[in-house]
């Protein structure tokens, strides 16, 4: 009787979580469909190829151009750079905290990581603008330190809490018997950590990396403050604009276009009266 009741409760909770997950996925799909439908008039006027692969964005010019390739490449390069810089540091930190750190050090470090995850993104951007950008300018002797490299470093720091916390949880969930068996067979502690514990926790570590990628792709304010926010093709020391910051930067323009009729002498928006 108790087993049946427990199974019933588990099934109900499982169903609730499944429903909530489906609702979340459905909301994302609805937003995606809405964005595609709302953008179809613009894509028809510009052309899908010119829109996706155009190398220049000048929405308010006398002859406007609407190519988003610089934004796409900047987001891809910036996210990839943040992952290359942040994932090894976060992963090794999680291994150290889970397997090597004394209890007091781990407690302090976990509190620091939790505090790091609670810092608003605008604070990261402000610190990067005041500290990192001048450092890059002086170190590499470039006219302006605000660029893709600064955005990569800031994003790498921002994704560290997600990677460390999720990876640490995954490593703690590995049964102690796995490590004991490895040590009994003559493996060293380091070999046991990286050849037994880490492979056993690979699904959780992969989830940590995915969360880090999502944080890096979706960030807008911090990268806007340190990247220069100029619609250029991506270069390591060039001022660039990410896809998310492009949406925020062009919001006033799109709202102005959606709220009034266009002038017959100037193509200033995508509505049917242009």
Short mmCIF file of N, CA and C in Angstrom, two decimals, residues 10-20:
data_model
loop_
_atom_site.label_atom_id
_atom_site.label_comp_id
_atom_site.label_asym_id
_atom_site.label_seq_id
_atom_site.Cartn_x
_atom_site.Cartn_y
_atom_site.Cartn_z
N UNK A 10 5.07 9.94 -7.02
CA UNK A 10 6.17 10.14 -7.97
C UNK A 10 5.63 10.38 -9.38
N UNK A 11 4.59 9.62 -9.76
CA UNK A 11 4.01 9.80 -11.09
C UNK A 11 3.37 11.19 -11.22
N UNK A 12 2.71 11.65 -10.17
CA UNK A 12 2.08 12.98 -10.22
C UNK A 12 3.15 14.07 -10.35
N UNK A 13 4.20 13.96 -9.55
CA UNK A 13 5.27 14.97 -9.62
C UNK A 13 5.94 14.93 -10.98
N UNK A 14 6.18 13.71 -11.49
CA UNK A 14 6.78 13.58 -12.82
C UNK A 14 5.89 14.23 -13.88
N UNK A 15 4.59 14.01 -13.78
CA UNK A 15 3.68 14.64 -14.74
C UNK A 15 3.68 16.15 -14.65
N UNK A 16 3.73 16.69 -13.41
CA UNK A 16 3.77 18.14 -13.25
C UNK A 16 5.03 18.74 -13.87
N UNK A 17 6.17 18.11 -13.63
CA UNK A 17 7.42 18.61 -14.21
C UNK A 17 7.39 18.50 -15.74
N UNK A 18 6.80 17.42 -16.24
CA UNK A 18 6.69 17.27 -17.69
C UNK A 18 5.83 18.36 -18.29
N UNK A 19 4.70 18.66 -17.65
CA UNK A 19 3.82 19.72 -18.13
C UNK A 19 4.52 21.08 -18.11
N UNK A 20 5.22 21.37 -17.01
CA UNK A 20 5.94 22.65 -16.93
C UNK A 20 7.03 22.75 -17.99
#
